[in-house]
PDB file of C-alpha atoms in Angstrom:
ATOM      1  CA  MET A   1    -131.223 -38.899 -22.877  1.00 95.00           C
ATOM      2  CA  GLY A   2    -132.465 -35.819 -24.739  1.00 96.00           C
ATOM      3  CA  ALA A   3    -135.279 -34.185 -26.657  1.00 96.00           C
ATOM      4  CA  TYR A   4    -136.002 -31.344 -29.051  1.00 96.00           C
ATOM      5  CA  SER A   5    -138.982 -29.209 -29.979  1.00 96.00           C
ATOM      6  CA  PRO A   6    -140.597 -28.772 -32.388  1.00 94.00           C
ATOM      7  CA  ALA A   7    -140.061 -32.163 -33.994  1.00 91.00           C
ATOM      8  CA  PRO A   8    -140.223 -31.942 -37.825  1.00 90.00           C
ATOM      9  CA  VAL A   9    -141.573 -35.507 -37.973  1.00 90.00           C
ATOM     10  CA  VAL A  10    -144.778 -34.305 -36.281  1.00 91.00           C
ATOM     11  CA  THR A  11    -146.644 -32.930 -39.278  1.00 92.00           C
ATOM     12  CA  ALA A  12    -150.248 -31.731 -39.169  1.00 93.00           C
ATOM     13  CA  GLU A  13    -151.270 -35.184 -40.422  1.00 94.00           C
ATOM     14  CA  VAL A  14    -149.323 -36.992 -37.695  1.00 94.00           C
ATOM     15  CA  LEU A  15    -150.750 -34.684 -35.030  1.00 94.00           C
ATOM     16  CA  ALA A  16    -154.300 -35.306 -36.298  1.00 96.00           C
ATOM     17  CA  ALA A  17    -153.692 -39.063 -36.223  1.00 95.00           C
ATOM     18  CA  VAL A  18    -152.429 -38.948 -32.637  1.00 95.00           C
ATOM     19  CA  GLN A  19    -155.378 -36.789 -31.616  1.00 95.00           C
ATOM     20  CA  GLY A  20    -157.996 -38.940 -33.354  1.00 95.00           C
ATOM     21  CA  LYS A  21    -156.580 -42.434 -32.832  1.00 94.00           C
ATOM     22  CA  VAL A  22    -154.888 -42.115 -29.436  1.00 94.00           C
ATOM     23  CA  VAL A  23    -155.916 -39.160 -27.308  1.00 93.00           C
ATOM     24  CA  GLU A  24    -159.631 -38.900 -28.036  1.00 95.00           C
ATOM     25  CA  PRO A  25    -160.363 -42.666 -27.716  1.00 95.00           C
ATOM     26  CA  VAL A  26    -158.580 -42.733 -24.338  1.00 94.00           C
ATOM     27  CA  LEU A  27    -160.578 -39.756 -23.070  1.00 92.00           C
ATOM     28  CA  ARG A  28    -163.855 -41.249 -24.341  1.00 94.00           C
ATOM     29  CA  GLY A  29    -163.020 -44.569 -22.681  1.00 95.00           C
ATOM     30  CA  MET A  30    -162.251 -42.918 -19.348  1.00 93.00           C
ATOM     31  CA  GLU A  31    -165.485 -40.931 -19.533  1.00 93.00           C
ATOM     32  CA  ALA A  32    -167.511 -44.059 -20.388  1.00 96.00           C
ATOM     33  CA  GLU A  33    -166.068 -45.837 -17.353  1.00 96.00           C
ATOM     34  CA  GLY A  34    -166.753 -42.860 -15.080  1.00 95.00           C
ATOM     35  CA  ALA A  35    -163.045 -42.453 -14.429  1.00 92.00           C
ATOM     36  CA  LEU A  36    -162.728 -38.772 -13.584  1.00 85.00           C
ATOM     37  CA  TYR A  37    -159.159 -37.657 -14.079  1.00 85.00           C
ATOM     38  CA  GLN A  38    -157.812 -34.145 -13.751  1.00 86.00           C
ATOM     39  CA  GLY A  39    -154.159 -33.508 -14.408  1.00 86.00           C
ATOM     40  CA  VAL A  40    -151.434 -34.469 -16.850  1.00 88.00           C
ATOM     41  CA  LEU A  41    -151.862 -37.436 -19.163  1.00 89.00           C
ATOM     42  CA  TYR A  42    -148.611 -37.937 -21.041  1.00 92.00           C
ATOM     43  CA  ALA A  43    -148.604 -40.141 -24.127  1.00 92.00           C
ATOM     44  CA  GLY A  44    -145.240 -41.430 -25.303  1.00 92.00           C
ATOM     45  CA  ILE A  45    -145.588 -41.816 -29.070  1.00 93.00           C
ATOM     46  CA  MET A  46    -143.235 -43.330 -31.639  1.00 93.00           C
ATOM     47  CA  VAL A  47    -143.791 -42.237 -35.238  1.00 92.00           C
ATOM     48  CA  THR A  48    -143.317 -45.247 -37.521  1.00 92.00           C
ATOM     49  CA  GLU A  49    -143.786 -45.901 -41.228  1.00 90.00           C
ATOM     50  CA  LYS A  50    -147.212 -47.303 -40.314  1.00 90.00           C
ATOM     51  CA  GLY A  51    -148.151 -44.205 -38.367  1.00 89.00           C
ATOM     52  CA  PRO A  52    -147.956 -43.220 -34.680  1.00 92.00           C
ATOM     53  CA  ARG A  53    -147.661 -46.031 -32.113  1.00 94.00           C
ATOM     54  CA  VAL A  54    -148.152 -45.713 -28.344  1.00 95.00           C
ATOM     55  CA  LEU A  55    -145.156 -46.619 -26.192  1.00 94.00           C
ATOM     56  CA  GLU A  56    -146.606 -45.610 -22.843  1.00 93.00           C
ATOM     57  CA  PHE A  57    -149.013 -43.449 -20.887  1.00 92.00           C
ATOM     58  CA  ASN A  58    -147.976 -41.597 -17.738  1.00 92.00           C
ATOM     59  CA  VAL A  59    -149.904 -39.412 -15.306  1.00 90.00           C
ATOM     60  CA  ARG A  60    -147.000 -36.988 -15.116  1.00 89.00           C
ATOM     61  CA  PHE A  61    -144.952 -34.913 -17.489  1.00 90.00           C
ATOM     62  CA  GLY A  62    -142.480 -36.824 -19.640  1.00 86.00           C
ATOM     63  CA  ASP A  63    -138.796 -36.393 -18.878  1.00 87.00           C
ATOM     64  CA  PRO A  64    -136.807 -34.948 -20.691  1.00 92.00           C
ATOM     65  CA  GLU A  65    -139.471 -34.175 -23.293  1.00 93.00           C
ATOM     66  CA  THR A  66    -141.179 -31.645 -21.032  1.00 94.00           C
ATOM     67  CA  GLN A  67    -138.014 -29.608 -20.566  1.00 95.00           C
ATOM     68  CA  ALA A  68    -137.722 -29.128 -24.329  1.00 96.00           C
ATOM     69  CA  VAL A  69    -141.406 -28.325 -24.805  1.00 95.00           C
ATOM     70  CA  LEU A  70    -141.968 -26.018 -21.819  1.00 94.00           C
ATOM     71  CA  ALA A  71    -138.859 -23.986 -22.637  1.00 96.00           C
ATOM     72  CA  ARG A  72    -140.900 -22.722 -25.613  1.00 97.00           C
ATOM     73  CA  LEU A  73    -143.979 -21.815 -23.552  1.00 97.00           C
ATOM     74  CA  ASP A  74    -144.475 -18.034 -23.491  1.00 96.00           C
ATOM     75  CA  SER A  75    -147.703 -18.093 -21.463  1.00 96.00           C
ATOM     76  CA  ASP A  76    -148.280 -18.970 -17.801  1.00 94.00           C
ATOM     77  CA  LEU A  77    -148.010 -22.691 -17.057  1.00 94.00           C
ATOM     78  CA  VAL A  78    -149.674 -22.187 -13.659  1.00 93.00           C
ATOM     79  CA  GLU A  79    -152.852 -20.920 -15.344  1.00 92.00           C
ATOM     80  CA  ALA A  80    -153.020 -24.099 -17.410  1.00 91.00           C
ATOM     81  CA  LEU A  81    -152.441 -26.306 -14.360  1.00 90.00           C
ATOM     82  CA  LEU A  82    -155.120 -24.486 -12.371  1.00 90.00           C
ATOM     83  CA  TRP A  83    -157.561 -24.938 -15.260  1.00 90.00           C
ATOM     84  CA  THR A  84    -157.303 -28.722 -14.804  1.00 88.00           C
ATOM     85  CA  LEU A  85    -158.958 -28.213 -11.405  1.00 89.00           C
ATOM     86  CA  ASP A  86    -161.968 -26.559 -13.033  1.00 87.00           C
ATOM     87  CA  PRO A  87    -162.374 -27.787 -16.615  1.00 76.00           C
ATOM     88  CA  SER A  88    -165.708 -25.947 -16.898  1.00 85.00           C
ATOM     89  CA  ALA A  89    -163.745 -22.698 -16.847  1.00 87.00           C
ATOM     90  CA  ARG A  90    -162.501 -21.090 -20.037  1.00 90.00           C
ATOM     91  CA  PRO A  91    -159.264 -22.745 -21.190  1.00 90.00           C
ATOM     92  CA  PRO A  92    -156.259 -20.428 -20.968  1.00 91.00           C
ATOM     93  CA  ALA A  93    -154.617 -19.283 -24.177  1.00 92.00           C
ATOM     94  CA  MET A  94    -151.336 -21.135 -24.652  1.00 93.00           C
ATOM     95  CA  LYS A  95    -148.679 -19.049 -26.387  1.00 96.00           C
ATOM     96  CA  TRP A  96    -145.619 -20.717 -27.858  1.00 96.00           C
ATOM     97  CA  SER A  97    -142.294 -19.301 -28.956  1.00 96.00           C
ATOM     98  CA  LYS A  98    -141.284 -19.824 -32.566  1.00 96.00           C
ATOM     99  CA  LYS A  99    -137.787 -20.698 -31.349  1.00 97.00           C
ATOM    100  CA  SER A 100    -136.507 -24.256 -31.293  1.00 97.00           C
ATOM    101  CA  SER A 101    -135.313 -25.931 -28.113  1.00 97.00           C
ATOM    102  CA  VAL A 102    -133.017 -28.828 -27.292  1.00 98.00           C
ATOM    103  CA  CYS A 103    -132.576 -30.675 -23.996  1.00 98.00           C
ATOM    104  CA  VAL A 104    -129.453 -32.746 -23.363  1.00 98.00           C
ATOM    105  CA  VAL A 105    -129.459 -35.008 -20.308  1.00 98.00           C
ATOM    106  CA  VAL A 106    -126.172 -34.966 -18.406  1.00 98.00           C
ATOM    107  CA  ALA A 107    -125.799 -38.280 -16.590  1.00 98.00           C
ATOM    108  CA  SER A 108    -123.600 -39.909 -13.959  1.00 98.00           C
ATOM    109  CA  GLY A 109    -120.826 -42.275 -14.988  1.00 96.00           C
ATOM    110  CA  GLY A 110    -122.192 -45.798 -15.277  1.00 96.00           C
ATOM    111  CA  TYR A 111    -125.818 -44.735 -15.838  1.00 97.00           C
ATOM    112  CA  PRO A 112    -128.125 -46.510 -16.741  1.00 94.00           C
ATOM    113  CA  GLY A 113    -126.234 -49.144 -14.757  1.00 96.00           C
ATOM    114  CA  PRO A 114    -124.734 -48.683 -11.284  1.00 97.00           C
ATOM    115  CA  TYR A 115    -123.316 -45.217 -10.633  1.00 97.00           C
ATOM    116  CA  ASP A 116    -121.675 -43.263  -7.826  1.00 96.00           C
ATOM    117  CA  LYS A 117    -123.243 -40.272  -6.074  1.00 97.00           C
ATOM    118  CA  GLY A 118    -121.697 -37.285  -4.348  1.00 97.00           C
ATOM    119  CA  LYS A 119    -119.622 -35.934  -7.241  1.00 98.00           C
ATOM    120  CA  ALA A 120    -119.114 -32.144  -7.039  1.00 98.00           C
ATOM    121  CA  ILE A 121    -120.664 -30.266  -9.970  1.00 98.00           C
ATOM    122  CA  ALA A 122    -118.860 -27.261 -11.459  1.00 97.00           C
ATOM    123  CA  GLY A 123    -119.645 -24.797 -14.238  1.00 95.00           C
ATOM    124  CA  LEU A 124    -123.334 -24.148 -13.640  1.00 93.00           C
ATOM    125  CA  ASP A 125    -122.835 -20.429 -13.074  1.00 89.00           C
ATOM    126  CA  ARG A 126    -121.518 -19.727 -16.572  1.00 89.00           C
ATOM    127  CA  PHE A 127    -124.998 -19.620 -18.120  1.00 87.00           C
ATOM    128  CA  GLN A 128    -126.872 -18.357 -15.064  1.00 83.00           C
ATOM    129  CA  ARG A 129    -127.867 -15.086 -16.747  1.00 87.00           C
ATOM    130  CA  ASP A 130    -128.481 -16.484 -20.225  1.00 91.00           C
ATOM    131  CA  ARG A 131    -132.235 -16.393 -20.845  1.00 92.00           C
ATOM    132  CA  ASP A 132    -131.880 -18.972 -23.615  1.00 96.00           C
ATOM    133  CA  VAL A 133    -130.296 -21.621 -21.365  1.00 97.00           C
ATOM    134  CA  HIS A 134    -132.240 -23.468 -18.674  1.00 95.00           C
ATOM    135  CA  ILE A 135    -130.635 -26.047 -16.380  1.00 95.00           C
ATOM    136  CA  PHE A 136    -133.198 -28.464 -14.917  1.00 95.00           C
ATOM    137  CA  HIS A 137    -132.014 -30.338 -11.835  1.00 96.00           C
ATOM    138  CA  ALA A 138    -133.025 -33.997 -11.747  1.00 94.00           C
ATOM    139  CA  GLY A 139    -130.437 -35.792  -9.611  1.00 97.00           C
ATOM    140  CA  THR A 140    -128.620 -33.167  -7.544  1.00 98.00           C
ATOM    141  CA  ARG A 141    -128.287 -32.252  -3.873  1.00 98.00           C
ATOM    142  CA  ALA A 142    -126.724 -29.395  -1.947  1.00 96.00           C
ATOM    143  CA  LYS A 143    -124.020 -30.287   0.534  1.00 94.00           C
ATOM    144  CA  GLY A 144    -123.145 -27.052   2.241  1.00 93.00           C
ATOM    145  CA  SER A 145    -122.204 -24.643  -0.538  1.00 92.00           C
ATOM    146  CA  VAL A 146    -121.356 -27.464  -2.955  1.00 95.00           C
ATOM    147  CA  LEU A 147    -123.816 -28.961  -5.434  1.00 96.00           C
ATOM    148  CA  GLU A 148    -123.357 -32.717  -5.865  1.00 98.00           C
ATOM    149  CA  THR A 149    -124.740 -35.493  -8.009  1.00 98.00           C
ATOM    150  CA  ASP A 150    -127.487 -37.555  -6.398  1.00 98.00           C
ATOM    151  CA  GLY A 151    -128.940 -39.586  -9.240  1.00 97.00           C
ATOM    152  CA  GLY A 152    -128.380 -41.174 -12.609  1.00 97.00           C
ATOM    153  CA  ARG A 153    -129.856 -38.453 -14.766  1.00 97.00           C
ATOM    154  CA  VAL A 154    -128.330 -35.404 -13.100  1.00 98.00           C
ATOM    155  CA  LEU A 155    -129.229 -32.354 -15.223  1.00 97.00           C
ATOM    156  CA  GLY A 156    -131.405 -31.466 -18.191  1.00 97.00           C
ATOM    157  CA  VAL A 157    -129.417 -28.835 -20.087  1.00 97.00           C
ATOM    158  CA  THR A 158    -131.927 -27.023 -22.287  1.00 98.00           C
ATOM    159  CA  ALA A 159    -131.297 -24.254 -24.801  1.00 98.00           C
ATOM    160  CA  LEU A 160    -133.397 -22.106 -27.124  1.00 98.00           C
ATOM    161  CA  GLY A 161    -132.309 -20.946 -30.575  1.00 97.00           C
ATOM    162  CA  GLN A 162    -133.747 -19.182 -33.594  1.00 97.00           C
ATOM    163  CA  ASP A 163    -133.578 -22.547 -35.343  1.00 96.00           C
ATOM    164  CA  LEU A 164    -132.761 -26.098 -34.330  1.00 96.00           C
ATOM    165  CA  ARG A 165    -129.101 -25.838 -35.373  1.00 96.00           C
ATOM    166  CA  ARG A 166    -128.532 -22.895 -33.041  1.00 96.00           C
ATOM    167  CA  ALA A 167    -130.413 -24.583 -30.205  1.00 97.00           C
ATOM    168  CA  VAL A 168    -128.307 -27.739 -30.607  1.00 97.00           C
ATOM    169  CA  ASP A 169    -125.070 -25.742 -30.628  1.00 96.00           C
ATOM    170  CA  LEU A 170    -126.011 -23.742 -27.522  1.00 97.00           C
ATOM    171  CA  ALA A 171    -127.215 -26.808 -25.601  1.00 97.00           C
ATOM    172  CA  TYR A 172    -123.928 -28.589 -26.227  1.00 97.00           C
ATOM    173  CA  GLU A 173    -121.920 -25.466 -25.423  1.00 96.00           C
ATOM    174  CA  ALA A 174    -123.727 -25.275 -22.080  1.00 97.00           C
ATOM    175  CA  ALA A 175    -123.335 -29.006 -21.392  1.00 97.00           C
ATOM    176  CA  GLY A 176    -119.644 -28.744 -22.215  1.00 97.00           C
ATOM    177  CA  ALA A 177    -119.174 -26.017 -19.620  1.00 96.00           C
ATOM    178  CA  ILE A 178    -120.406 -28.314 -16.837  1.00 97.00           C
ATOM    179  CA  HIS A 179    -118.163 -30.834 -15.154  1.00 97.00           C
ATOM    180  CA  PHE A 180    -118.280 -33.602 -12.570  1.00 98.00           C
ATOM    181  CA  ASP A 181    -116.309 -36.809 -12.358  1.00 98.00           C
ATOM    182  CA  GLY A 182    -117.672 -39.468 -14.692  1.00 97.00           C
ATOM    183  CA  MET A 183    -120.310 -37.266 -16.366  1.00 97.00           C
ATOM    184  CA  HIS A 184    -121.461 -38.231 -19.830  1.00 97.00           C
ATOM    185  CA  TYR A 185    -124.170 -37.330 -22.320  1.00 98.00           C
ATOM    186  CA  ARG A 186    -125.242 -38.263 -25.825  1.00 96.00           C
ATOM    187  CA  ARG A 187    -123.809 -36.094 -28.546  1.00 95.00           C
ATOM    188  CA  ASP A 188    -126.404 -36.746 -31.253  1.00 95.00           C
ATOM    189  CA  ILE A 189    -129.539 -35.140 -29.820  1.00 95.00           C
ATOM    190  CA  GLY A 190    -131.425 -33.392 -32.627  1.00 93.00           C
ATOM    191  CA  TRP A 191    -129.205 -34.709 -35.410  1.00 90.00           C
ATOM    192  CA  ARG A 192    -131.980 -36.717 -37.030  1.00 85.00           C
ATOM    193  CA  ALA A 193    -134.106 -33.587 -37.296  1.00 89.00           C
ATOM    194  CA  LEU A 194    -131.138 -31.575 -38.585  1.00 88.00           C
ATOM    195  CA  ASP A 195    -130.699 -34.090 -41.394  1.00 73.00           C
ATOM    196  CA  ASN A 196    -134.232 -33.187 -42.483  1.00 59.00           C
ATOM    197  CA  ALA A 197    -134.027 -29.480 -41.714  1.00 53.00           C
ATOM    198  CA  PRO A 198    -134.630 -26.995 -44.561  1.00 48.00           C
ATOM    199  CA  ALA A 199    -131.573 -25.422 -46.174  1.00 45.00           C
ATOM    200  CA  GLY A 200    -130.082 -22.711 -44.015  1.00 43.00           C
ATOM    201  CA  HIS A 201    -130.891 -24.430 -40.716  1.00 39.00           C
TER     202      HIS A 201
END
């Protein structure tokens, strides 16, 4: 129901452990089995007291994690995707913003259980020209000139800030400007990281 980036819990040591104990063994295993794979391999990781643990693997981007991460990408995503078609080519340089980002999922009433569709969505135009706010559509449809809900997870409201506190505030300001009947979203996204944030954040 939300995500933030960067995650303070992912230290250099945690990242090295994920790389060495999860990612590299999977790639070596696929190579040993002759399983050629080109594309996205998403690892869902939970950081525990005993170290990182794998929750899942997907051959697609994670949702909503990707919205939070890619909002900080300052280089061309298309170049990186095209490189997966020709891994012998020189890898593109990936440039990342130093800003923090937060994604809040706005969901239909009743989700994750049964929910209604066809609720008119208002308020999306307020942040249309704000370069630090990105609204990702997940469960929407256009009906004439009206945008309606068409899924459980309707929107990924993502905001950038100079620090995590500012990103959280802007994401919730943007989410609060949106309205449709029955909409709801978690109001604690990023709070765990804020509890551990350095003074001044």
